[in-house]
Amino acid sequence: MKNCPPSQLVADHLEDLILSGQLLPRERLGETDMADRFSVKRHVIRDAFKVLESKGLIETKRYKGARVVSLSMKEISDVFDIRINLERFAYSLALNNMREEDFSELEAIAAKFLDSVDTANVEELSRLNTEFHNIIYKRADNAALVEIINDLHVKLYITRYAAWDKREYILQSGEEHLEFIEAMRKKDIDVLNDLSRRHIYNSKTAYEKRISKITPLALCEKEVGLK
C-alpha cells in the first residue's frame, strides 16, 4: 500500500493475528515486545494500538497496557441475540429476490466449503462462509441492514475463529449451508429462522467453551513460548 504509515501497517498485521486467533482474547500486548517484533519505535506501536482500540479489538488501561479484548458472557449473548435477529430479517427480505444464479453460486460455495473441511485453513473457510452469506445479504436489498451487520463483523469474526478450530463444528456449518439453500428455494421462513438460530447458537457455544479454557496460566505459557 503506497504511503501507508508504519502504524497502519502494524495495526493491520495485528488485526490479522487477532482475527485469526493467533493472538488470544485477554492476551497482553507489550509496547516493547511489539516494537521489537515489528522493528519499529514504540510511538508507532502506540499509534497502532489506537487504531485497534477504535475498532474494538484491543483495550488499553493506564499502568496495565494493552490486551486483546475478550467478550464477557453477557456481551456474547447480546451480540448473538442481535445477530440472530438481523440475519432473520435479512433472510425474510431476500426470500423473494433470490434468482437461479444466486442459488447456483450458493451451491458452488457450499460444495467448496465442504470439500475444504480437511484441507483449508480457517481464513479460507471464513472467506467462503462470508461469500455465502453476502449473496443473501445482497438480495435483501437493504443498505442500512448490511451496514449494521458489517459493524458487528469484528466481534463476529473473533467468535468465528474461536469456534472454527474444531472439525465437527466446521462440518456442521457446511451442512447447514445446504439446508439454508433448500429452505430458501422453498421460501420456508420458519425453517430459515430455526436454521439461523441453530447456526449462530452453535458458534456462540463453541466460543464460550474456548474462552473458558483460556486461563491466566495458558496465556503466561504462550507468552514465554511454552506452547
mmCIF file with all atom_site columns, C-alpha atoms in Angstrom:
data_model
loop_
_atom_site.group_PDB
_atom_site.id
_atom_site.type_symbol
_atom_site.label_atom_id
_atom_site.label_alt_id
_atom_site.label_comp_id
_atom_site.label_asym_id
_atom_site.label_entity_id
_atom_site.label_seq_id
_atom_site.pdbx_PDB_ins_code
_atom_site.Cartn_x
_atom_site.Cartn_y
_atom_site.Cartn_z
_atom_site.occupancy
_atom_site.B_iso_or_equiv
_atom_site.pdbx_formal_charge
_atom_site.auth_seq_id
_atom_site.auth_comp_id
_atom_site.auth_asym_id
_atom_site.auth_atom_id
_atom_site.pdbx_PDB_model_num
ATOM 1   C CA . MET A 1 1   ? 0.000   0.000   0.000   1.00 0.00 ? 1   MET A CA 1
ATOM 2   C CA . LYS A 1 2   ? 1.546   3.289   -1.113  1.00 0.00 ? 2   LYS A CA 1
ATOM 3   C CA . ASN A 1 3   ? 2.310   5.911   1.537   1.00 0.00 ? 3   ASN A CA 1
ATOM 4   C CA . CYS A 1 4   ? 0.757   3.775   4.250   1.00 0.00 ? 4   CYS A CA 1
ATOM 5   C CA . PRO A 1 5   ? 2.106   4.915   7.646   1.00 0.00 ? 5   PRO A CA 1
ATOM 6   C CA . PRO A 1 6   ? 4.023   2.308   9.669   1.00 0.00 ? 6   PRO A CA 1
ATOM 7   C CA . SER A 1 7   ? 1.419   2.453   12.440  1.00 0.00 ? 7   SER A CA 1
ATOM 8   C CA . GLN A 1 8   ? -1.316  1.399   9.995   1.00 0.00 ? 8   GLN A CA 1
ATOM 9   C CA . LEU A 1 9   ? 0.794   -1.464  8.660   1.00 0.00 ? 9   LEU A CA 1
ATOM 10  C CA . VAL A 1 10  ? 1.393   -2.690  12.209  1.00 0.00 ? 10  VAL A CA 1
ATOM 11  C CA . ALA A 1 11  ? -2.293  -2.274  13.078  1.00 0.00 ? 11  ALA A CA 1
ATOM 12  C CA . ASP A 1 12  ? -3.318  -4.271  10.002  1.00 0.00 ? 12  ASP A CA 1
ATOM 13  C CA . HIS A 1 13  ? -0.899  -7.063  10.878  1.00 0.00 ? 13  HIS A CA 1
ATOM 14  C CA . LEU A 1 14  ? -2.051  -7.221  14.491  1.00 0.00 ? 14  LEU A CA 1
ATOM 15  C CA . GLU A 1 15  ? -5.684  -7.199  13.361  1.00 0.00 ? 15  GLU A CA 1
ATOM 16  C CA . ASP A 1 16  ? -4.991  -10.249 11.201  1.00 0.00 ? 16  ASP A CA 1
ATOM 17  C CA . LEU A 1 17  ? -3.332  -12.003 14.145  1.00 0.00 ? 17  LEU A CA 1
ATOM 18  C CA . ILE A 1 18  ? -6.279  -11.246 16.423  1.00 0.00 ? 18  ILE A CA 1
ATOM 19  C CA . LEU A 1 19  ? -8.980  -12.234 13.958  1.00 0.00 ? 19  LEU A CA 1
ATOM 20  C CA . SER A 1 20  ? -7.153  -15.428 13.021  1.00 0.00 ? 20  SER A CA 1
ATOM 21  C CA . GLY A 1 21  ? -6.942  -16.468 16.672  1.00 0.00 ? 21  GLY A CA 1
ATOM 22  C CA . GLN A 1 22  ? -3.130  -16.299 16.787  1.00 0.00 ? 22  GLN A CA 1
ATOM 23  C CA . LEU A 1 23  ? -3.446  -13.642 19.494  1.00 0.00 ? 23  LEU A CA 1
ATOM 24  C CA . LEU A 1 24  ? -5.826  -14.883 22.162  1.00 0.00 ? 24  LEU A CA 1
ATOM 25  C CA . PRO A 1 25  ? -8.564  -12.975 23.974  1.00 0.00 ? 25  PRO A CA 1
ATOM 26  C CA . ARG A 1 26  ? -7.100  -11.321 27.087  1.00 0.00 ? 26  ARG A CA 1
ATOM 27  C CA . GLU A 1 27  ? -3.547  -11.732 25.739  1.00 0.00 ? 27  GLU A CA 1
ATOM 28  C CA . ARG A 1 28  ? -1.281  -8.861  26.777  1.00 0.00 ? 28  ARG A CA 1
ATOM 29  C CA . LEU A 1 29  ? 0.375   -6.751  24.088  1.00 0.00 ? 29  LEU A CA 1
ATOM 30  C CA . GLY A 1 30  ? 3.509   -5.108  25.437  1.00 0.00 ? 30  GLY A CA 1
ATOM 31  C CA . GLU A 1 31  ? 4.744   -1.988  23.666  1.00 0.00 ? 31  GLU A CA 1
ATOM 32  C CA . THR A 1 32  ? 8.382   -3.036  23.888  1.00 0.00 ? 32  THR A CA 1
ATOM 33  C CA . ASP A 1 33  ? 7.681   -6.591  22.719  1.00 0.00 ? 33  ASP A CA 1
ATOM 34  C CA . MET A 1 34  ? 5.627   -5.357  19.778  1.00 0.00 ? 34  MET A CA 1
ATOM 35  C CA . ALA A 1 35  ? 8.226   -2.729  18.865  1.00 0.00 ? 35  ALA A CA 1
ATOM 36  C CA . ASP A 1 36  ? 10.903  -5.436  18.768  1.00 0.00 ? 36  ASP A CA 1
ATOM 37  C CA . ARG A 1 37  ? 8.651   -7.776  16.833  1.00 0.00 ? 37  ARG A CA 1
ATOM 38  C CA . PHE A 1 38  ? 7.917   -5.257  14.081  1.00 0.00 ? 38  PHE A CA 1
ATOM 39  C CA . SER A 1 39  ? 11.264  -3.416  14.263  1.00 0.00 ? 39  SER A CA 1
ATOM 40  C CA . VAL A 1 40  ? 9.633   -0.030  14.843  1.00 0.00 ? 40  VAL A CA 1
ATOM 41  C CA . LYS A 1 41  ? 9.695   2.674   17.515  1.00 0.00 ? 41  LYS A CA 1
ATOM 42  C CA . ARG A 1 42  ? 7.329   2.451   20.462  1.00 0.00 ? 42  ARG A CA 1
ATOM 43  C CA . HIS A 1 43  ? 5.371   5.515   19.365  1.00 0.00 ? 43  HIS A CA 1
ATOM 44  C CA . VAL A 1 44  ? 4.440   3.596   16.185  1.00 0.00 ? 44  VAL A CA 1
ATOM 45  C CA . ILE A 1 45  ? 3.067   0.789   18.345  1.00 0.00 ? 45  ILE A CA 1
ATOM 46  C CA . ARG A 1 46  ? 1.096   3.258   20.465  1.00 0.00 ? 46  ARG A CA 1
ATOM 47  C CA . ASP A 1 47  ? -0.481  4.720   17.319  1.00 0.00 ? 47  ASP A CA 1
ATOM 48  C CA . ALA A 1 48  ? -1.274  1.215   16.051  1.00 0.00 ? 48  ALA A CA 1
ATOM 49  C CA . PHE A 1 49  ? -2.921  0.399   19.379  1.00 0.00 ? 49  PHE A CA 1
ATOM 50  C CA . LYS A 1 50  ? -5.155  3.465   18.998  1.00 0.00 ? 50  LYS A CA 1
ATOM 51  C CA . VAL A 1 51  ? -6.336  2.159   15.621  1.00 0.00 ? 51  VAL A CA 1
ATOM 52  C CA . LEU A 1 52  ? -7.099  -1.278  17.048  1.00 0.00 ? 52  LEU A CA 1
ATOM 53  C CA . GLU A 1 53  ? -8.833  0.173   20.088  1.00 0.00 ? 53  GLU A CA 1
ATOM 54  C CA . SER A 1 54  ? -11.087 2.273   17.843  1.00 0.00 ? 54  SER A CA 1
ATOM 55  C CA . LYS A 1 55  ? -12.154 -0.974  16.142  1.00 0.00 ? 55  LYS A CA 1
ATOM 56  C CA . GLY A 1 56  ? -12.909 -2.664  19.437  1.00 0.00 ? 56  GLY A CA 1
ATOM 57  C CA . LEU A 1 57  ? -10.160 -5.255  19.015  1.00 0.00 ? 57  LEU A CA 1
ATOM 58  C CA . ILE A 1 58  ? -7.982  -4.301  21.980  1.00 0.00 ? 58  ILE A CA 1
ATOM 59  C CA . GLU A 1 59  ? -8.376  -2.362  25.190  1.00 0.00 ? 59  GLU A CA 1
ATOM 60  C CA . THR A 1 60  ? -5.775  -0.228  26.906  1.00 0.00 ? 60  THR A CA 1
ATOM 61  C CA . LYS A 1 61  ? -5.656  0.680   30.580  1.00 0.00 ? 61  LYS A CA 1
ATOM 62  C CA . ARG A 1 62  ? -3.356  3.075   32.345  1.00 0.00 ? 62  ARG A CA 1
ATOM 63  C CA . TYR A 1 63  ? -0.450  1.306   34.046  1.00 0.00 ? 63  TYR A CA 1
ATOM 64  C CA . LYS A 1 64  ? -1.681  -2.038  32.677  1.00 0.00 ? 64  LYS A CA 1
ATOM 65  C CA . GLY A 1 65  ? -1.029  -1.596  28.973  1.00 0.00 ? 65  GLY A CA 1
ATOM 66  C CA . ALA A 1 66  ? -2.951  -3.171  26.115  1.00 0.00 ? 66  ALA A CA 1
ATOM 67  C CA . ARG A 1 67  ? -4.562  -6.547  25.719  1.00 0.00 ? 67  ARG A CA 1
ATOM 68  C CA . VAL A 1 68  ? -6.799  -8.313  23.215  1.00 0.00 ? 68  VAL A CA 1
ATOM 69  C CA . VAL A 1 69  ? -10.464 -7.848  24.037  1.00 0.00 ? 69  VAL A CA 1
ATOM 70  C CA . SER A 1 70  ? -12.477 -10.682 25.484  1.00 0.00 ? 70  SER A CA 1
ATOM 71  C CA . LEU A 1 71  ? -16.242 -10.621 25.361  1.00 0.00 ? 71  LEU A CA 1
ATOM 72  C CA . SER A 1 72  ? -17.963 -11.342 28.655  1.00 0.00 ? 72  SER A CA 1
ATOM 73  C CA . MET A 1 73  ? -20.682 -13.992 28.667  1.00 0.00 ? 73  MET A CA 1
ATOM 74  C CA . LYS A 1 74  ? -23.275 -11.192 28.775  1.00 0.00 ? 74  LYS A CA 1
ATOM 75  C CA . GLU A 1 75  ? -21.646 -9.431  25.814  1.00 0.00 ? 75  GLU A CA 1
ATOM 76  C CA . ILE A 1 76  ? -21.538 -12.724 23.918  1.00 0.00 ? 76  ILE A CA 1
ATOM 77  C CA . SER A 1 77  ? -25.262 -13.230 24.473  1.00 0.00 ? 77  SER A CA 1
ATOM 78  C CA . ASP A 1 78  ? -26.015 -9.651  23.442  1.00 0.00 ? 78  ASP A CA 1
ATOM 79  C CA . VAL A 1 79  ? -24.005 -9.893  20.215  1.00 0.00 ? 79  VAL A CA 1
ATOM 80  C CA . PHE A 1 80  ? -25.509 -13.210 19.204  1.00 0.00 ? 80  PHE A CA 1
ATOM 81  C CA . ASP A 1 81  ? -29.060 -12.110 20.026  1.00 0.00 ? 81  ASP A CA 1
ATOM 82  C CA . ILE A 1 82  ? -28.584 -9.124  17.721  1.00 0.00 ? 82  ILE A CA 1
ATOM 83  C CA . ARG A 1 83  ? -27.009 -11.284 15.033  1.00 0.00 ? 83  ARG A CA 1
ATOM 84  C CA . ILE A 1 84  ? -29.873 -13.792 15.063  1.00 0.00 ? 84  ILE A CA 1
ATOM 85  C CA . ASN A 1 85  ? -32.483 -11.097 14.614  1.00 0.00 ? 85  ASN A CA 1
ATOM 86  C CA . LEU A 1 86  ? -30.516 -9.236  11.932  1.00 0.00 ? 86  LEU A CA 1
ATOM 87  C CA . GLU A 1 87  ? -29.980 -12.385 9.894   1.00 0.00 ? 87  GLU A CA 1
ATOM 88  C CA . ARG A 1 88  ? -33.599 -13.443 10.192  1.00 0.00 ? 88  ARG A CA 1
ATOM 89  C CA . PHE A 1 89  ? -34.632 -10.032 8.913   1.00 0.00 ? 89  PHE A CA 1
ATOM 90  C CA . ALA A 1 90  ? -32.133 -10.285 6.051   1.00 0.00 ? 90  ALA A CA 1
ATOM 91  C CA . TYR A 1 91  ? -33.460 -13.699 5.035   1.00 0.00 ? 91  TYR A CA 1
ATOM 92  C CA . SER A 1 92  ? -37.055 -12.506 5.097   1.00 0.00 ? 92  SER A CA 1
ATOM 93  C CA . LEU A 1 93  ? -36.160 -9.597  2.805   1.00 0.00 ? 93  LEU A CA 1
ATOM 94  C CA . ALA A 1 94  ? -34.069 -11.729 0.461   1.00 0.00 ? 94  ALA A CA 1
ATOM 95  C CA . LEU A 1 95  ? -36.521 -14.594 0.172   1.00 0.00 ? 95  LEU A CA 1
ATOM 96  C CA . ASN A 1 96  ? -38.500 -13.242 -2.772  1.00 0.00 ? 96  ASN A CA 1
ATOM 97  C CA . ASN A 1 97  ? -35.494 -11.665 -4.514  1.00 0.00 ? 97  ASN A CA 1
ATOM 98  C CA . MET A 1 98  ? -33.349 -14.764 -4.961  1.00 0.00 ? 98  MET A CA 1
ATOM 99  C CA . ARG A 1 99  ? -32.522 -15.738 -8.542  1.00 0.00 ? 99  ARG A CA 1
ATOM 100 C CA . GLU A 1 100 ? -31.462 -19.056 -10.011 1.00 0.00 ? 100 GLU A CA 1
ATOM 101 C CA . GLU A 1 101 ? -27.916 -17.778 -10.499 1.00 0.00 ? 101 GLU A CA 1
ATOM 102 C CA . ASP A 1 102 ? -27.831 -16.913 -6.794  1.00 0.00 ? 102 ASP A CA 1
ATOM 103 C CA . PHE A 1 103 ? -28.710 -20.478 -5.874  1.00 0.00 ? 103 PHE A CA 1
ATOM 104 C CA . SER A 1 104 ? -26.063 -21.768 -8.273  1.00 0.00 ? 104 SER A CA 1
ATOM 105 C CA . GLU A 1 105 ? -23.454 -19.568 -6.587  1.00 0.00 ? 105 GLU A CA 1
ATOM 106 C CA . LEU A 1 106 ? -24.584 -20.643 -3.124  1.00 0.00 ? 106 LEU A CA 1
ATOM 107 C CA . GLU A 1 107 ? -24.415 -24.310 -4.095  1.00 0.00 ? 107 GLU A CA 1
ATOM 108 C CA . ALA A 1 108 ? -20.921 -23.909 -5.559  1.00 0.00 ? 108 ALA A CA 1
ATOM 109 C CA . ILE A 1 109 ? -19.654 -22.144 -2.435  1.00 0.00 ? 109 ILE A CA 1
ATOM 110 C CA . ALA A 1 110 ? -21.300 -24.678 -0.117  1.00 0.00 ? 110 ALA A CA 1
ATOM 111 C CA . ALA A 1 111 ? -19.738 -27.562 -2.052  1.00 0.00 ? 111 ALA A CA 1
ATOM 112 C CA . LYS A 1 112 ? -16.290 -25.954 -1.970  1.00 0.00 ? 112 LYS A CA 1
ATOM 113 C CA . PHE A 1 113 ? -16.660 -25.295 1.755   1.00 0.00 ? 113 PHE A CA 1
ATOM 114 C CA . LEU A 1 114 ? -17.437 -28.954 2.479   1.00 0.00 ? 114 LEU A CA 1
ATOM 115 C CA . ASP A 1 115 ? -14.661 -30.154 0.170   1.00 0.00 ? 115 ASP A CA 1
ATOM 116 C CA . SER A 1 116 ? -12.223 -27.922 2.073   1.00 0.00 ? 116 SER A CA 1
ATOM 117 C CA . VAL A 1 117 ? -13.070 -29.061 5.600   1.00 0.00 ? 117 VAL A CA 1
ATOM 118 C CA . ASP A 1 118 ? -9.909  -31.150 5.944   1.00 0.00 ? 118 ASP A CA 1
ATOM 119 C CA . THR A 1 119 ? -7.561  -29.095 3.786   1.00 0.00 ? 119 THR A CA 1
ATOM 120 C CA . ALA A 1 120 ? -8.323  -25.361 4.024   1.00 0.00 ? 120 ALA A CA 1
ATOM 121 C CA . ASN A 1 121 ? -7.157  -23.048 6.782   1.00 0.00 ? 121 ASN A CA 1
ATOM 122 C CA . VAL A 1 122 ? -9.526  -21.025 8.911   1.00 0.00 ? 122 VAL A CA 1
ATOM 123 C CA . GLU A 1 123 ? -9.018  -17.898 6.800   1.00 0.00 ? 123 GLU A CA 1
ATOM 124 C CA . GLU A 1 124 ? -10.162 -19.684 3.630   1.00 0.00 ? 124 GLU A CA 1
ATOM 125 C CA . LEU A 1 125 ? -13.183 -21.243 5.332   1.00 0.00 ? 125 LEU A CA 1
ATOM 126 C CA . SER A 1 126 ? -14.126 -17.863 6.758   1.00 0.00 ? 126 SER A CA 1
ATOM 127 C CA . ARG A 1 127 ? -13.846 -16.272 3.314   1.00 0.00 ? 127 ARG A CA 1
ATOM 128 C CA . LEU A 1 128 ? -16.159 -18.909 1.807   1.00 0.00 ? 128 LEU A CA 1
ATOM 129 C CA . ASN A 1 129 ? -18.633 -18.506 4.653   1.00 0.00 ? 129 ASN A CA 1
ATOM 130 C CA . THR A 1 130 ? -18.652 -14.734 4.178   1.00 0.00 ? 130 THR A CA 1
ATOM 131 C CA . GLU A 1 131 ? -19.191 -15.091 0.426   1.00 0.00 ? 131 GLU A CA 1
ATOM 132 C CA . PHE A 1 132 ? -22.120 -17.416 1.077   1.00 0.00 ? 132 PHE A CA 1
ATOM 133 C CA . HIS A 1 133 ? -23.940 -15.076 3.429   1.00 0.00 ? 133 HIS A CA 1
ATOM 134 C CA . ASN A 1 134 ? -23.102 -11.950 1.413   1.00 0.00 ? 134 ASN A CA 1
ATOM 135 C CA . ILE A 1 135 ? -25.072 -13.306 -1.538  1.00 0.00 ? 135 ILE A CA 1
ATOM 136 C CA . ILE A 1 136 ? -28.144 -13.461 0.673   1.00 0.00 ? 136 ILE A CA 1
ATOM 137 C CA . TYR A 1 137 ? -27.479 -10.050 2.216   1.00 0.00 ? 137 TYR A CA 1
ATOM 138 C CA . LYS A 1 138 ? -27.176 -8.555  -1.271  1.00 0.00 ? 138 LYS A CA 1
ATOM 139 C CA . ARG A 1 139 ? -30.617 -9.867  -2.223  1.00 0.00 ? 139 ARG A CA 1
ATOM 140 C CA . ALA A 1 140 ? -32.062 -8.366  0.955   1.00 0.00 ? 140 ALA A CA 1
ATOM 141 C CA . ASP A 1 141 ? -31.522 -5.050  -0.869  1.00 0.00 ? 141 ASP A CA 1
ATOM 142 C CA . ASN A 1 142 ? -31.286 -3.028  2.326   1.00 0.00 ? 142 ASN A CA 1
ATOM 143 C CA . ALA A 1 143 ? -28.095 -0.974  2.604   1.00 0.00 ? 143 ALA A CA 1
ATOM 144 C CA . ALA A 1 144 ? -28.803 0.098   6.184   1.00 0.00 ? 144 ALA A CA 1
ATOM 145 C CA . LEU A 1 145 ? -29.203 -3.506  7.297   1.00 0.00 ? 145 LEU A CA 1
ATOM 146 C CA . VAL A 1 146 ? -25.967 -4.567  5.611   1.00 0.00 ? 146 VAL A CA 1
ATOM 147 C CA . GLU A 1 147 ? -24.144 -1.648  7.236   1.00 0.00 ? 147 GLU A CA 1
ATOM 148 C CA . ILE A 1 148 ? -25.331 -2.708  10.686  1.00 0.00 ? 148 ILE A CA 1
ATOM 149 C CA . ILE A 1 149 ? -24.319 -6.310  10.039  1.00 0.00 ? 149 ILE A CA 1
ATOM 150 C CA . ASN A 1 150 ? -20.890 -5.183  8.847   1.00 0.00 ? 150 ASN A CA 1
ATOM 151 C CA . ASP A 1 151 ? -20.449 -3.096  12.003  1.00 0.00 ? 151 ASP A CA 1
ATOM 152 C CA . LEU A 1 152 ? -20.825 -6.294  14.013  1.00 0.00 ? 152 LEU A CA 1
ATOM 153 C CA . HIS A 1 153 ? -18.386 -8.263  11.900  1.00 0.00 ? 153 HIS A CA 1
ATOM 154 C CA . VAL A 1 154 ? -15.313 -7.560  14.026  1.00 0.00 ? 154 VAL A CA 1
ATOM 155 C CA . LYS A 1 155 ? -16.826 -9.180  17.079  1.00 0.00 ? 155 LYS A CA 1
ATOM 156 C CA . LEU A 1 156 ? -18.427 -11.892 14.972  1.00 0.00 ? 156 LEU A CA 1
ATOM 157 C CA . TYR A 1 157 ? -15.098 -12.765 13.348  1.00 0.00 ? 157 TYR A CA 1
ATOM 158 C CA . ILE A 1 158 ? -13.469 -13.100 16.749  1.00 0.00 ? 158 ILE A CA 1
ATOM 159 C CA . THR A 1 159 ? -16.094 -15.639 17.800  1.00 0.00 ? 159 THR A CA 1
ATOM 160 C CA . ARG A 1 160 ? -15.982 -17.399 14.432  1.00 0.00 ? 160 ARG A CA 1
ATOM 161 C CA . TYR A 1 161 ? -12.254 -18.064 14.559  1.00 0.00 ? 161 TYR A CA 1
ATOM 162 C CA . ALA A 1 162 ? -12.573 -19.218 18.137  1.00 0.00 ? 162 ALA A CA 1
ATOM 163 C CA . ALA A 1 163 ? -15.210 -21.721 17.041  1.00 0.00 ? 163 ALA A CA 1
ATOM 164 C CA . TRP A 1 164 ? -13.570 -22.930 13.846  1.00 0.00 ? 164 TRP A CA 1
ATOM 165 C CA . ASP A 1 165 ? -10.752 -24.881 15.426  1.00 0.00 ? 165 ASP A CA 1
ATOM 166 C CA . LYS A 1 166 ? -12.993 -27.943 15.661  1.00 0.00 ? 166 LYS A CA 1
ATOM 167 C CA . ARG A 1 167 ? -13.620 -30.159 12.622  1.00 0.00 ? 167 ARG A CA 1
ATOM 168 C CA . GLU A 1 168 ? -17.088 -31.168 13.779  1.00 0.00 ? 168 GLU A CA 1
ATOM 169 C CA . TYR A 1 169 ? -18.216 -27.547 14.004  1.00 0.00 ? 169 TYR A CA 1
ATOM 170 C CA . ILE A 1 170 ? -16.832 -26.738 10.544  1.00 0.00 ? 170 ILE A CA 1
ATOM 171 C CA . LEU A 1 171 ? -18.550 -29.782 9.040   1.00 0.00 ? 171 LEU A CA 1
ATOM 172 C CA . GLN A 1 172 ? -21.816 -28.919 10.764  1.00 0.00 ? 172 GLN A CA 1
ATOM 173 C CA . SER A 1 173 ? -21.664 -25.349 9.435   1.00 0.00 ? 173 SER A CA 1
ATOM 174 C CA . GLY A 1 174 ? -21.115 -26.628 5.903   1.00 0.00 ? 174 GLY A CA 1
ATOM 175 C CA . GLU A 1 175 ? -24.076 -28.986 6.124   1.00 0.00 ? 175 GLU A CA 1
ATOM 176 C CA . GLU A 1 176 ? -26.261 -26.190 7.469   1.00 0.00 ? 176 GLU A CA 1
ATOM 177 C CA . HIS A 1 177 ? -25.381 -24.118 4.393   1.00 0.00 ? 177 HIS A CA 1
ATOM 178 C CA . LEU A 1 178 ? -27.019 -26.809 2.256   1.00 0.00 ? 178 LEU A CA 1
ATOM 179 C CA . GLU A 1 179 ? -30.094 -26.671 4.479   1.00 0.00 ? 179 GLU A CA 1
ATOM 180 C CA . PHE A 1 180 ? -30.188 -22.890 4.054   1.00 0.00 ? 180 PHE A CA 1
ATOM 181 C CA . ILE A 1 181 ? -30.240 -23.279 0.267   1.00 0.00 ? 181 ILE A CA 1
ATOM 182 C CA . GLU A 1 182 ? -33.057 -25.814 0.367   1.00 0.00 ? 182 GLU A CA 1
ATOM 183 C CA . ALA A 1 183 ? -35.146 -23.646 2.701   1.00 0.00 ? 183 ALA A CA 1
ATOM 184 C CA . MET A 1 184 ? -34.512 -20.555 0.555   1.00 0.00 ? 184 MET A CA 1
ATOM 185 C CA . ARG A 1 185 ? -35.650 -22.421 -2.557  1.00 0.00 ? 185 ARG A CA 1
ATOM 186 C CA . LYS A 1 186 ? -38.825 -23.482 -0.778  1.00 0.00 ? 186 LYS A CA 1
ATOM 187 C CA . LYS A 1 187 ? -39.269 -19.991 0.690   1.00 0.00 ? 187 LYS A CA 1
ATOM 188 C CA . ASP A 1 188 ? -39.777 -21.607 4.074   1.00 0.00 ? 188 ASP A CA 1
ATOM 189 C CA . ILE A 1 189 ? -39.199 -18.747 6.509   1.00 0.00 ? 189 ILE A CA 1
ATOM 190 C CA . ASP A 1 190 ? -39.913 -20.897 9.579   1.00 0.00 ? 190 ASP A CA 1
ATOM 191 C CA . VAL A 1 191 ? -37.159 -23.352 8.683   1.00 0.00 ? 191 VAL A CA 1
ATOM 192 C CA . LEU A 1 192 ? -34.814 -20.451 7.871   1.00 0.00 ? 192 LEU A CA 1
ATOM 193 C CA . ASN A 1 193 ? -35.470 -18.867 11.251  1.00 0.00 ? 193 ASN A CA 1
ATOM 194 C CA . ASP A 1 194 ? -34.764 -22.149 13.016  1.00 0.00 ? 194 ASP A CA 1
ATOM 195 C CA . LEU A 1 195 ? -31.605 -22.702 10.972  1.00 0.00 ? 195 LEU A CA 1
ATOM 196 C CA . SER A 1 196 ? -30.388 -19.193 11.711  1.00 0.00 ? 196 SER A CA 1
ATOM 197 C CA . ARG A 1 197 ? -30.878 -19.672 15.435  1.00 0.00 ? 197 ARG A CA 1
ATOM 198 C CA . ARG A 1 198 ? -29.126 -23.054 15.397  1.00 0.00 ? 198 ARG A CA 1
ATOM 199 C CA . HIS A 1 199 ? -26.284 -21.889 13.122  1.00 0.00 ? 199 HIS A CA 1
ATOM 200 C CA . ILE A 1 200 ? -25.471 -18.928 15.349  1.00 0.00 ? 200 ILE A CA 1
ATOM 201 C CA . TYR A 1 201 ? -26.092 -20.713 18.658  1.00 0.00 ? 201 TYR A CA 1
ATOM 202 C CA . ASN A 1 202 ? -23.501 -23.356 17.741  1.00 0.00 ? 202 ASN A CA 1
ATOM 203 C CA . SER A 1 203 ? -20.943 -20.611 17.097  1.00 0.00 ? 203 SER A CA 1
ATOM 204 C CA . LYS A 1 204 ? -21.787 -18.970 20.412  1.00 0.00 ? 204 LYS A CA 1
ATOM 205 C CA . THR A 1 205 ? -21.414 -22.233 22.336  1.00 0.00 ? 205 THR A CA 1
ATOM 206 C CA . ALA A 1 206 ? -18.076 -23.015 20.703  1.00 0.00 ? 206 ALA A CA 1
ATOM 207 C CA . TYR A 1 207 ? -16.756 -19.549 21.562  1.00 0.00 ? 207 TYR A CA 1
ATOM 208 C CA . GLU A 1 208 ? -17.851 -19.836 25.196  1.00 0.00 ? 208 GLU A CA 1
ATOM 209 C CA . LYS A 1 209 ? -16.123 -23.211 25.512  1.00 0.00 ? 209 LYS A CA 1
ATOM 210 C CA . ARG A 1 210 ? -12.876 -21.902 24.070  1.00 0.00 ? 210 ARG A CA 1
ATOM 211 C CA . ILE A 1 211 ? -12.861 -18.779 26.230  1.00 0.00 ? 211 ILE A CA 1
ATOM 212 C CA . SER A 1 212 ? -13.430 -20.861 29.362  1.00 0.00 ? 212 SER A CA 1
ATOM 213 C CA . LYS A 1 213 ? -10.209 -22.751 28.581  1.00 0.00 ? 213 LYS A CA 1
ATOM 214 C CA . ILE A 1 214 ? -8.062  -19.627 28.252  1.00 0.00 ? 214 ILE A CA 1
ATOM 215 C CA . THR A 1 215 ? -6.638  -19.420 31.766  1.00 0.00 ? 215 THR A CA 1
ATOM 216 C CA . PRO A 1 216 ? -4.007  -16.977 33.066  1.00 0.00 ? 216 PRO A CA 1
ATOM 217 C CA . LEU A 1 217 ? -1.551  -19.906 33.095  1.00 0.00 ? 217 LEU A CA 1
ATOM 218 C CA . ALA A 1 218 ? -2.250  -20.674 29.425  1.00 0.00 ? 218 ALA A CA 1
ATOM 219 C CA . LEU A 1 219 ? -1.604  -17.049 28.494  1.00 0.00 ? 219 LEU A CA 1
ATOM 220 C CA . CYS A 1 220 ? 1.591   -16.967 30.555  1.00 0.00 ? 220 CYS A CA 1
ATOM 221 C CA . GLU A 1 221 ? 2.866   -20.171 28.931  1.00 0.00 ? 221 GLU A CA 1
ATOM 222 C CA . LYS A 1 222 ? 2.088   -18.772 25.470  1.00 0.00 ? 222 LYS A CA 1
ATOM 223 C CA . GLU A 1 223 ? 3.979   -15.557 26.207  1.00 0.00 ? 223 GLU A CA 1
ATOM 224 C CA . VAL A 1 224 ? 7.138   -17.398 27.262  1.00 0.00 ? 224 VAL A CA 1
ATOM 225 C CA . GLY A 1 225 ? 6.941   -19.776 24.314  1.00 0.00 ? 225 GLY A CA 1
ATOM 226 C CA . LEU A 1 226 ? 5.953   -22.969 26.120  1.00 0.00 ? 226 LEU A CA 1
ATOM 227 C CA . LYS A 1 227 ? 3.012   -23.503 23.756  1.00 0.00 ? 227 LYS A CA 1
#
